[in-house]
PDB file of C-alpha atoms in Angstrom:
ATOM      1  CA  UNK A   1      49.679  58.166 121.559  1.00  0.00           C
ATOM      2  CA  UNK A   2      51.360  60.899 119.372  1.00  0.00           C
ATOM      3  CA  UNK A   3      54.027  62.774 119.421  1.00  0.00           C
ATOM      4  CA  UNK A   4      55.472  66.033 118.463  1.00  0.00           C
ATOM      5  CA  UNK A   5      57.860  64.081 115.531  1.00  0.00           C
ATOM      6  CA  UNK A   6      55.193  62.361 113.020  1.00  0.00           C
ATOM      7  CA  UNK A   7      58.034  60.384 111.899  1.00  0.00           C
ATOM      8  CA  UNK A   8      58.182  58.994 114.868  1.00  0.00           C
ATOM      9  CA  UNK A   9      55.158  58.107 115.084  1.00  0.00           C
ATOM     10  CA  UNK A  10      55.386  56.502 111.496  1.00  0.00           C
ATOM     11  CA  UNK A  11      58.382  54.668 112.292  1.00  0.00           C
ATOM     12  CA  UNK A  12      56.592  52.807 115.663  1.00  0.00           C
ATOM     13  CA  UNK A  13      53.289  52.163 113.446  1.00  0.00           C
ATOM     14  CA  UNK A  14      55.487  50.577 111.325  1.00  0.00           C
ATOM     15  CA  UNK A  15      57.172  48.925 113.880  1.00  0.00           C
ATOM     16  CA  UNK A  16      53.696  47.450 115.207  1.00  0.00           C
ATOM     17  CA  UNK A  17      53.304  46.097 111.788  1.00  0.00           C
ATOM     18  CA  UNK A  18      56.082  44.506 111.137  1.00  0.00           C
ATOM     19  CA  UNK A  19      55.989  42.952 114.747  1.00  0.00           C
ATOM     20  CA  UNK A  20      52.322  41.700 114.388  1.00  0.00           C
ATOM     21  CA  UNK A  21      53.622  39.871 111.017  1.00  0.00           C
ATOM     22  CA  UNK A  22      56.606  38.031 112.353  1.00  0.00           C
ATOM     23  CA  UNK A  23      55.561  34.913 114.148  1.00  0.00           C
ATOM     24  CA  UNK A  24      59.319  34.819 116.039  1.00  0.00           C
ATOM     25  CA  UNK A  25      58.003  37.481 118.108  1.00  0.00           C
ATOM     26  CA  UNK A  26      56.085  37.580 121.131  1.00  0.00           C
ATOM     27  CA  UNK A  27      55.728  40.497 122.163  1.00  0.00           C
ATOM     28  CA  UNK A  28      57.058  44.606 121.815  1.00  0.00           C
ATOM     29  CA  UNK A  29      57.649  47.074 124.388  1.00  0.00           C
ATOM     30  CA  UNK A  30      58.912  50.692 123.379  1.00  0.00           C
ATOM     31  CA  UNK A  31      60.553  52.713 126.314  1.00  0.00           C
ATOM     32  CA  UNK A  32      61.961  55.964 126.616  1.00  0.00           C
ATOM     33  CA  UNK A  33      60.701  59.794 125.688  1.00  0.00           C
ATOM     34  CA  UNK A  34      57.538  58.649 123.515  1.00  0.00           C
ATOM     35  CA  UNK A  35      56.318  56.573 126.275  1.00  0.00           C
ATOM     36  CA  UNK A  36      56.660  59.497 128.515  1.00  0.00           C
ATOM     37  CA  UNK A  37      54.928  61.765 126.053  1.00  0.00           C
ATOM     38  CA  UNK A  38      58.118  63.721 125.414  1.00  0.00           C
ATOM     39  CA  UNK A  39      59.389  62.638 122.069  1.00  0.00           C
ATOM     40  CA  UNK A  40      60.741  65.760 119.652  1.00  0.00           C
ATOM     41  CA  UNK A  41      62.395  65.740 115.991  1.00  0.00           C
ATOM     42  CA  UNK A  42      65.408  64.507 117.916  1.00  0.00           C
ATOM     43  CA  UNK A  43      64.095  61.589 119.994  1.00  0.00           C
ATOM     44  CA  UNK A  44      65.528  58.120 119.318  1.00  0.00           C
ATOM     45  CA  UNK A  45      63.434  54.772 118.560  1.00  0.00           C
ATOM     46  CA  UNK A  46      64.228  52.454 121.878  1.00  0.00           C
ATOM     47  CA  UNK A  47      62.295  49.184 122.560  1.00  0.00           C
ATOM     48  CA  UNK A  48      62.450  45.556 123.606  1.00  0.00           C
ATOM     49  CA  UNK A  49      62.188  42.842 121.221  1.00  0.00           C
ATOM     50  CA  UNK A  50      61.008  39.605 122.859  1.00  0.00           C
ATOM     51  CA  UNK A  51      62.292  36.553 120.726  1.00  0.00           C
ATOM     52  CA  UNK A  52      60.528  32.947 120.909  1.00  0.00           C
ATOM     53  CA  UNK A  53      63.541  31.423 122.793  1.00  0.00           C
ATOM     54  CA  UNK A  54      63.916  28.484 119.719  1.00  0.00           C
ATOM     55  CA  UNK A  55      64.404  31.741 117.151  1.00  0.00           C
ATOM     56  CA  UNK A  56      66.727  33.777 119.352  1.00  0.00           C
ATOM     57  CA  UNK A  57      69.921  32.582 117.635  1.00  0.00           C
ATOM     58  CA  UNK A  58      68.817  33.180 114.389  1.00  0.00           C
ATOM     59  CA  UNK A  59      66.990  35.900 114.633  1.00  0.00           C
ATOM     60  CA  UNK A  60      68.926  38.693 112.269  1.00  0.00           C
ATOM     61  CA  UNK A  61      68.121  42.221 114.023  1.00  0.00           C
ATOM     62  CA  UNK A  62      69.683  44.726 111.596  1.00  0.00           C
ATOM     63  CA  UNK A  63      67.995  42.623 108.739  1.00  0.00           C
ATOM     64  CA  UNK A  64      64.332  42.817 110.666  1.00  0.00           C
ATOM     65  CA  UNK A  65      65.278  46.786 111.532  1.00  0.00           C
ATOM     66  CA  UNK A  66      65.957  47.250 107.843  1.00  0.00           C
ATOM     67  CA  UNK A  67      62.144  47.297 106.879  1.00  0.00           C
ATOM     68  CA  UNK A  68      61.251  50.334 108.916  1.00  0.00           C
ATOM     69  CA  UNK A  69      64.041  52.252 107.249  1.00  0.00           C
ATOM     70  CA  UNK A  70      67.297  51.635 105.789  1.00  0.00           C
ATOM     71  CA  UNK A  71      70.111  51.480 107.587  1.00  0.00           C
ATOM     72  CA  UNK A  72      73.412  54.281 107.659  1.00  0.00           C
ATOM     73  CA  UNK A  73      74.827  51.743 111.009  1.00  0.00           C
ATOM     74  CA  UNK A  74      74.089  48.410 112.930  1.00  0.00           C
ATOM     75  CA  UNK A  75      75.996  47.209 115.609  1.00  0.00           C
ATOM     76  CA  UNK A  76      75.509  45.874 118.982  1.00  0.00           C
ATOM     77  CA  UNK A  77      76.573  48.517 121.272  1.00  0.00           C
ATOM     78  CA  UNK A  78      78.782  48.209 124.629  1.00  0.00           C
ATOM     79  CA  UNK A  79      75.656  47.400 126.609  1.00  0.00           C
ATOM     80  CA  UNK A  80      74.931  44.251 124.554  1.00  0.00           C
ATOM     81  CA  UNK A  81      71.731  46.633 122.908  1.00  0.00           C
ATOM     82  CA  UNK A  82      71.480  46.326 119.115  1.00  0.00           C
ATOM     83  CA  UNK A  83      72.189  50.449 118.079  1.00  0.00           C
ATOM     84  CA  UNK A  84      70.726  51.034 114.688  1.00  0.00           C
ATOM     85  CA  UNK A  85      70.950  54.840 112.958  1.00  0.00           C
ATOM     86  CA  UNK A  86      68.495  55.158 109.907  1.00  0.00           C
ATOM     87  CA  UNK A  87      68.493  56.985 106.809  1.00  0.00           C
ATOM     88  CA  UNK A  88      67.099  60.018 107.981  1.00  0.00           C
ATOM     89  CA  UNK A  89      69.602  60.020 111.355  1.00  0.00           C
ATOM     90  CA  UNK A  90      66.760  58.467 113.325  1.00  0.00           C
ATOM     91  CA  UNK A  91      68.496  56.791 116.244  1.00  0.00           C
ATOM     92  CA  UNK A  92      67.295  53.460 117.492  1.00  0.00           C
ATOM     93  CA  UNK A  93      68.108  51.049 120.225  1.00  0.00           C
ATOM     94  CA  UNK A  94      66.833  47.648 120.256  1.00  0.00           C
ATOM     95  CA  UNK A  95      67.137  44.825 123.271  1.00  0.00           C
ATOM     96  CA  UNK A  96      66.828  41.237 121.205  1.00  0.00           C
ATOM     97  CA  UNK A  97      65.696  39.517 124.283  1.00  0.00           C
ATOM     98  CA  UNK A  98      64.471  36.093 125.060  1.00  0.00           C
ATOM     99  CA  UNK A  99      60.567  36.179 125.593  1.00  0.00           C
ATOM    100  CA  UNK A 100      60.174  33.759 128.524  1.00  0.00           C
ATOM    101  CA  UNK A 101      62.779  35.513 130.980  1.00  0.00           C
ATOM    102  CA  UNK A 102      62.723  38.598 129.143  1.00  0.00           C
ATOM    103  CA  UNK A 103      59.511  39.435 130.081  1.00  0.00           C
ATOM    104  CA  UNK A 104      59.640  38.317 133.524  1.00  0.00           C
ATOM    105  CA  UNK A 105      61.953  40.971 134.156  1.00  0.00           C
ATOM    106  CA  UNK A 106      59.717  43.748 133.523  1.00  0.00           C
ATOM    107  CA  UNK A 107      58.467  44.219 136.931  1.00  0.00           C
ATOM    108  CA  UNK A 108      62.204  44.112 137.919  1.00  0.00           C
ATOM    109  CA  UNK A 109      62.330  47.568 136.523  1.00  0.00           C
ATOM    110  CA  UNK A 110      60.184  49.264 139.087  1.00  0.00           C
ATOM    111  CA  UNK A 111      61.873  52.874 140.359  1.00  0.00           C
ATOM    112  CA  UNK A 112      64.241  52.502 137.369  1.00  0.00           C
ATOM    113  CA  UNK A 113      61.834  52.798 134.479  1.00  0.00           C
ATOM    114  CA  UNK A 114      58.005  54.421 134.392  1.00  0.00           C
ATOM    115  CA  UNK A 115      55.274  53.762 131.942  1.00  0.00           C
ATOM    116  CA  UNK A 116      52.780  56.133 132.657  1.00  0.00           C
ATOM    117  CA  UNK A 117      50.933  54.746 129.374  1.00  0.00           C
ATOM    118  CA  UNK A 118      51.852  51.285 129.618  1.00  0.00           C
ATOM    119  CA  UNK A 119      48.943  49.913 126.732  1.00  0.00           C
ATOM    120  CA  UNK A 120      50.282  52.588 124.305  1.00  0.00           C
ATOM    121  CA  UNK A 121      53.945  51.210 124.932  1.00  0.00           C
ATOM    122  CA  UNK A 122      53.132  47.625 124.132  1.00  0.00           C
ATOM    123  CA  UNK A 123      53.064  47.179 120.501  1.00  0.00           C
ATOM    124  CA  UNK A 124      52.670  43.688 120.400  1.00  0.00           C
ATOM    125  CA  UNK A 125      51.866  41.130 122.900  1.00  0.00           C
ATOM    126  CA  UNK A 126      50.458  37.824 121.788  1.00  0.00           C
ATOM    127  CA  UNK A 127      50.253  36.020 125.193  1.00  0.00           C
ATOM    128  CA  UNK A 128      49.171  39.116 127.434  1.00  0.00           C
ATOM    129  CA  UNK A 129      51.966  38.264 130.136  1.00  0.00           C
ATOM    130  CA  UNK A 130      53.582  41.347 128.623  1.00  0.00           C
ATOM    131  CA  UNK A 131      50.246  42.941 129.473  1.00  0.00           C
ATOM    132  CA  UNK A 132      50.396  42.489 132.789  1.00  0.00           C
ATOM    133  CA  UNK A 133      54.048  43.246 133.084  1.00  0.00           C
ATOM    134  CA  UNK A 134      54.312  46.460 131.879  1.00  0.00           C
ATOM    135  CA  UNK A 135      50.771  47.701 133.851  1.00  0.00           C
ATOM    136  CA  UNK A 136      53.217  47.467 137.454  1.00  0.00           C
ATOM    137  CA  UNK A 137      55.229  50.026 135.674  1.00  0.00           C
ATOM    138  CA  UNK A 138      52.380  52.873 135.238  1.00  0.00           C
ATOM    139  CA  UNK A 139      52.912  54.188 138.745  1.00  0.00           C
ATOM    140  CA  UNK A 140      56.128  56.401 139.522  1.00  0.00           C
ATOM    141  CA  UNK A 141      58.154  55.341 142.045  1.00  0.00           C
ATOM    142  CA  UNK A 142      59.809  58.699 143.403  1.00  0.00           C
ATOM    143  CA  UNK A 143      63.339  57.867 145.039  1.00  0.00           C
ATOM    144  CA  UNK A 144      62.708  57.234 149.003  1.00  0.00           C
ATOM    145  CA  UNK A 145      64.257  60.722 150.019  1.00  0.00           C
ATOM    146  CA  UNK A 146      65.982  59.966 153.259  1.00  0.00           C
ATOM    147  CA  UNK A 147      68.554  56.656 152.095  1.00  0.00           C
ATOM    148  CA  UNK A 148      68.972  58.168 148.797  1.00  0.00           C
ATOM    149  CA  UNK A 149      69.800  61.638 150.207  1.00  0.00           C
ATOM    150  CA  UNK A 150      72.152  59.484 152.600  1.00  0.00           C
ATOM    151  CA  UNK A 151      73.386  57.709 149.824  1.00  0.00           C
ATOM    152  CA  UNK A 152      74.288  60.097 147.403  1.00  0.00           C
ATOM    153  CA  UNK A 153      75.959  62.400 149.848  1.00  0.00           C
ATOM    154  CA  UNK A 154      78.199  59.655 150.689  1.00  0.00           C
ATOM    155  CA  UNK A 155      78.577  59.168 147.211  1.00  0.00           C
ATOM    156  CA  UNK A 156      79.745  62.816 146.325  1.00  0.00           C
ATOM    157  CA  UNK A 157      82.169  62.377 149.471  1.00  0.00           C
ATOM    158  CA  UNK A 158      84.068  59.356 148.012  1.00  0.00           C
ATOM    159  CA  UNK A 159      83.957  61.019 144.283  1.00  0.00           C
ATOM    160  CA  UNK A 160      85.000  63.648 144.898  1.00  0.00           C
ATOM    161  CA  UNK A 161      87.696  62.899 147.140  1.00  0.00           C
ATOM    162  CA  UNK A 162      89.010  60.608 144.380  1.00  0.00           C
ATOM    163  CA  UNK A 163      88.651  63.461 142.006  1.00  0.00           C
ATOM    164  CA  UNK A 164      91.305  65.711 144.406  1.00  0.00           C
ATOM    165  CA  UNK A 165      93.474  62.449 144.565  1.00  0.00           C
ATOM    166  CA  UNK A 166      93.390  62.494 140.266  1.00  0.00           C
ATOM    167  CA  UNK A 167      94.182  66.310 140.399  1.00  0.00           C
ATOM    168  CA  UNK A 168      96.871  66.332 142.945  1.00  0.00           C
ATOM    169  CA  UNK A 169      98.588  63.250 140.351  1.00  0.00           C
ATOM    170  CA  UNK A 170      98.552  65.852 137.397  1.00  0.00           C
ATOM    171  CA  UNK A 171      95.489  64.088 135.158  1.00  0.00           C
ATOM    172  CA  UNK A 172      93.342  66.611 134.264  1.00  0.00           C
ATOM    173  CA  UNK A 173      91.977  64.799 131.341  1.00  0.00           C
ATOM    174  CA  UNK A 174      90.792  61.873 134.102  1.00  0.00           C
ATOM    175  CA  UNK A 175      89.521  64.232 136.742  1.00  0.00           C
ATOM    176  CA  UNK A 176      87.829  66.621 133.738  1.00  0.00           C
ATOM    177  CA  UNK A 177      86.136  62.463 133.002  1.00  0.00           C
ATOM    178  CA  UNK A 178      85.017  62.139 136.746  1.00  0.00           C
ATOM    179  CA  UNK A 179      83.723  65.431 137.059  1.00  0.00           C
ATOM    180  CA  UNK A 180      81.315  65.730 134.577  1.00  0.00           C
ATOM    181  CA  UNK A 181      80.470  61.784 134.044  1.00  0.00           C
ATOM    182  CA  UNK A 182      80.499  60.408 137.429  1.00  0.00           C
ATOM    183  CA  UNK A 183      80.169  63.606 140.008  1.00  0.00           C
ATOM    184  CA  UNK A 184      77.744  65.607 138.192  1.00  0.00           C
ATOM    185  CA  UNK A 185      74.894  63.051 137.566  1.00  0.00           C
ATOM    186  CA  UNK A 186      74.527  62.084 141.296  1.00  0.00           C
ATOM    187  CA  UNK A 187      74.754  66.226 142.465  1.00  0.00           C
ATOM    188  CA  UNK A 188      71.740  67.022 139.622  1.00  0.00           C
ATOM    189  CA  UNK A 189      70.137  63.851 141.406  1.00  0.00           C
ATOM    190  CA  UNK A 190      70.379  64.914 145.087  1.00  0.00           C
ATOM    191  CA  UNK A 191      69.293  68.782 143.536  1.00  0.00           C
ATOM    192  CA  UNK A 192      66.370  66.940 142.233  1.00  0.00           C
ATOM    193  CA  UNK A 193      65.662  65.679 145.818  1.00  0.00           C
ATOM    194  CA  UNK A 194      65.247  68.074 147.513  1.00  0.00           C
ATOM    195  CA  UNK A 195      63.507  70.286 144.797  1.00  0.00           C
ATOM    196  CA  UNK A 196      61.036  67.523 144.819  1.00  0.00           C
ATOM    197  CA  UNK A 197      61.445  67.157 140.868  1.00  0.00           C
ATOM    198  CA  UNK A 198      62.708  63.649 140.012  1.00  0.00           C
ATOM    199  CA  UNK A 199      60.454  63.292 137.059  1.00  0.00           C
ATOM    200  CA  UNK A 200      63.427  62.791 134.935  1.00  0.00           C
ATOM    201  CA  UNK A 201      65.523  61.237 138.142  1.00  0.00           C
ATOM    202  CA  UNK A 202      67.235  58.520 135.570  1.00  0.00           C
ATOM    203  CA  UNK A 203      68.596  61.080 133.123  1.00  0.00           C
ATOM    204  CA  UNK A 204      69.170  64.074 135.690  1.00  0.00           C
ATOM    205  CA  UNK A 205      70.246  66.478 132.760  1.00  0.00           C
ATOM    206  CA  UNK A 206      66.993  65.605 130.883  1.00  0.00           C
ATOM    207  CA  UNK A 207      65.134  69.183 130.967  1.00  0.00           C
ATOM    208  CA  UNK A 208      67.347  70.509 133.198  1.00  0.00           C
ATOM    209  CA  UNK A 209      66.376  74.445 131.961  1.00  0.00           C
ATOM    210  CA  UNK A 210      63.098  73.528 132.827  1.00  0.00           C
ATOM    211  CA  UNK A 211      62.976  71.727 135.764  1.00  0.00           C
ATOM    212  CA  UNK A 212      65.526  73.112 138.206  1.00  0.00           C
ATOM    213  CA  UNK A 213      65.547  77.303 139.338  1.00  0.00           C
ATOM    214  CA  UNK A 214      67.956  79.432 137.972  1.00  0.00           C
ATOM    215  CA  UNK A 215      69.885  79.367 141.036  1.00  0.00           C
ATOM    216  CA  UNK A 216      70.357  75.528 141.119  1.00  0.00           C
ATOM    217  CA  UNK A 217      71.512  75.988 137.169  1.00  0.00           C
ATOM    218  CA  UNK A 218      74.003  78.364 137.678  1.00  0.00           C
ATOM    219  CA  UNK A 219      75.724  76.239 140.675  1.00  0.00           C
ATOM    220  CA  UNK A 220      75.824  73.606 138.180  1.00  0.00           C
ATOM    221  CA  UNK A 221      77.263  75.528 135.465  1.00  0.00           C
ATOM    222  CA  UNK A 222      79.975  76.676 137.739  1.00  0.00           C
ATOM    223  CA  UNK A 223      80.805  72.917 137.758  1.00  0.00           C
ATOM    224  CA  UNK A 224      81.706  72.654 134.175  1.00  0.00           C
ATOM    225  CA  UNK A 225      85.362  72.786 132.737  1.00  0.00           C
ATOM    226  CA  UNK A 226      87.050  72.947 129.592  1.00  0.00           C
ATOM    227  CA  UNK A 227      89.764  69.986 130.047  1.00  0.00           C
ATOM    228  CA  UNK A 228      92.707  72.538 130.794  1.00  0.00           C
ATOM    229  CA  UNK A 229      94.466  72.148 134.465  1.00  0.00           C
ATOM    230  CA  UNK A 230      93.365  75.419 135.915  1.00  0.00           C
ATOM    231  CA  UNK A 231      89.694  75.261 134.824  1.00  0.00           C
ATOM    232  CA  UNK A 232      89.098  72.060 136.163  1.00  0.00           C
ATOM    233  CA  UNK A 233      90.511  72.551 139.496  1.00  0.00           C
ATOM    234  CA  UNK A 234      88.317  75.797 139.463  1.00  0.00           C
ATOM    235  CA  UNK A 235      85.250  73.807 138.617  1.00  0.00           C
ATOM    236  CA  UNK A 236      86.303  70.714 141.038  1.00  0.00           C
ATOM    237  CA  UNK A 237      86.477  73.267 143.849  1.00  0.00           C
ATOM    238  CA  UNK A 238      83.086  75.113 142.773  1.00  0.00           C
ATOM    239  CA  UNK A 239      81.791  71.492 142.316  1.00  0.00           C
ATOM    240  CA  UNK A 240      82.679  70.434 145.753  1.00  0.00           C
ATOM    241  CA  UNK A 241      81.292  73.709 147.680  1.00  0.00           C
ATOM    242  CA  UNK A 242      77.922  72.825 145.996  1.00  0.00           C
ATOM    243  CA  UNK A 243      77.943  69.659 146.775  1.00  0.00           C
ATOM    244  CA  UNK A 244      78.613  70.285 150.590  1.00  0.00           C
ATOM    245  CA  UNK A 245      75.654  72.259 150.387  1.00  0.00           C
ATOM    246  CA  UNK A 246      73.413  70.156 148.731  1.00  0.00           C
ATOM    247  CA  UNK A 247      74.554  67.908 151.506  1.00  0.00           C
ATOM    248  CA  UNK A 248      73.992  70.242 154.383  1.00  0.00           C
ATOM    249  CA  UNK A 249      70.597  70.821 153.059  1.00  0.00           C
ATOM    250  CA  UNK A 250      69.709  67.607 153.033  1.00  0.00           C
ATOM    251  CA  UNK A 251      71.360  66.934 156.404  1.00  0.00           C
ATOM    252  CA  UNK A 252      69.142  70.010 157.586  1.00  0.00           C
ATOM    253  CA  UNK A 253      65.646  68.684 155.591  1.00  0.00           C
ATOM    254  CA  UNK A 254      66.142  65.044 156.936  1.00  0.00           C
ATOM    255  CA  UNK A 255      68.601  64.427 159.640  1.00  0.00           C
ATOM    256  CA  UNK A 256      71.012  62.224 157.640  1.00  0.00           C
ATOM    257  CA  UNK A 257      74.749  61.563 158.860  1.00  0.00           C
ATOM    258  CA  UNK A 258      77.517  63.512 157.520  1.00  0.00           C
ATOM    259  CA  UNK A 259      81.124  63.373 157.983  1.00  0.00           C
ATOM    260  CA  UNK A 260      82.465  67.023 158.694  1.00  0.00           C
ATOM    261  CA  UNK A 261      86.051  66.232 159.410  1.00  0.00           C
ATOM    262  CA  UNK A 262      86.571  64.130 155.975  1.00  0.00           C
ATOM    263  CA  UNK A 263      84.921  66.896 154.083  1.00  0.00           C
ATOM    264  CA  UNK A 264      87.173  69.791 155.386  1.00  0.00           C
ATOM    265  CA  UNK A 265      89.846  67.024 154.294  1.00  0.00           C
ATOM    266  CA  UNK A 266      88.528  66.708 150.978  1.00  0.00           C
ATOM    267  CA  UNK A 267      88.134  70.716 150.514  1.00  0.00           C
ATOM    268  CA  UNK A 268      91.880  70.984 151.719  1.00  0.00           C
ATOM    269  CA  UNK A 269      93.006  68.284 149.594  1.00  0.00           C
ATOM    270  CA  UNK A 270      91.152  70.732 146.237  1.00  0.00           C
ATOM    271  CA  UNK A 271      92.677  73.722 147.444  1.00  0.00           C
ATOM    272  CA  UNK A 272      96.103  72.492 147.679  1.00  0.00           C
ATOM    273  CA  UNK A 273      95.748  71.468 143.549  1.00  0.00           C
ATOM    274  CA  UNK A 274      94.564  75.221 142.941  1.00  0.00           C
TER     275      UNK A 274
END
């Protein structure tokens, strides 16, 4: 496979190399935009290192990373992942994981992470259990439409009502935090529903100006907020009206419950912090 970022592709030849020549490993698996066939100048590195359990502790990451490219930062980040940025600002993000168990869990991932190319994404596998892992990942999963829709509405409900709580205390740096981190992902997610495009259902953003109508866009830039009081009440009440009829739509498309009463309490709740 090749992308459109030929150092990119350098870097994960290299990275096949390297991997074939180290005994500790057993096997490689890259994830992310070059496995999907989207990777651009700006695409990270990501992939899964499987250790030999007996190497594990002594197995020096930053030092193995080192050979693909030197290093500007190594550290392992809040998610336990080691996060690597090389000399040419090449981003990379690299799970030291535990072969046996490690690749057990790849299965696991099904509906959370698709490998439409699955061979291409294995750059080493020595025992062919990764193999067969990673080939139950080829087929995408779409979300099941009626308990996600169900789900995420209720979702949006209890956010958001939290949100109006955070507003109504005065901290418009914490409700400017929910709105865009925690609120927003989940509405671009039940958009993506019930536009039947949840290609990119993990990262809901991801392509956004390409996957969503100009209509759905604009509802969700309406959403958006400089972190001053009276633009993010604006945007928690726009946020809230599009979220209702998200939900309504859905409700309409595939019967799910809603409850009415608590959301005219959570839209009278917003307007009171207006």
């Amino acid at each position: 496979m090749h992308s459109a970022c030929p150092a990119l592709d350098d870097r994960i030849a290299r990275l096949r190399q390297l991997a074939q020549a180290d005994a500790r490993l057993e096997g490689v698996l890259l994830y992310g935009s070059w496995t999907l066939g989207e990777a651009d100048a700006h695409s990270d590195i990501e992939a899964y290192l499987y250790i030999q359990e007996d190497h594990l502790a002594d197995f020096n990451g930053p030092a193995f990373l080192a050979q693909l490219a030197p290093l500007k930062l190594a550290y392992t980040n809040m998610y336990g992942i080691l996060a690597v940025v090389f000399d040419d600002l090449m981003r990379g993000e690299f799970h030291l994981t535990a072969a046996g168990p490690g690749i057990d869990e790849v299965p696991t991932w099904q509906g959370m992470v698709h490998l439409p190319h699955p061979d291409d994404a294995i750059l080493l596998d020595r025992t062919g259990r990764l193999t067969h892992a990673a080939r139950q990942l080829a087929e995408f999963r779409p979300p099941q439409p009626v308990p996600t829709a169900q789900q995420l509405s209720d979702e949006l409900a209890n956010w958001t009502l939290m949100l109006a709580h955070v507003l109504a205390r005065g901290e418009t740096a914490r409700a400017h935090a929910l709105l865009h981190s925690v609120i927003a992902p989940q509405q671009l997610q039940l958009c993506r529903l019930l536009r039947d495009s949840t290609a990119h259902w993990l990262t809901p953003s991801r392509a956004l100006e390409q996957d969503l109508p100009a209509a759905d866009r604009d509802r969700y830039t309406a959403t958006t907020a400089t972190a001053r009081q009276h633009d993010v009440r604006t945007a928690a009440c726009n946020s809230w009206r599009w979220s209702r009829n998200l939900a309504a739509e859905a409700a309409d498309r595939w019967t799910i419950n809603l409850p009415h009463e608590l959301h005219e309490q959570i839209s009278s709740l917003l307007n009171e912090t207006r």
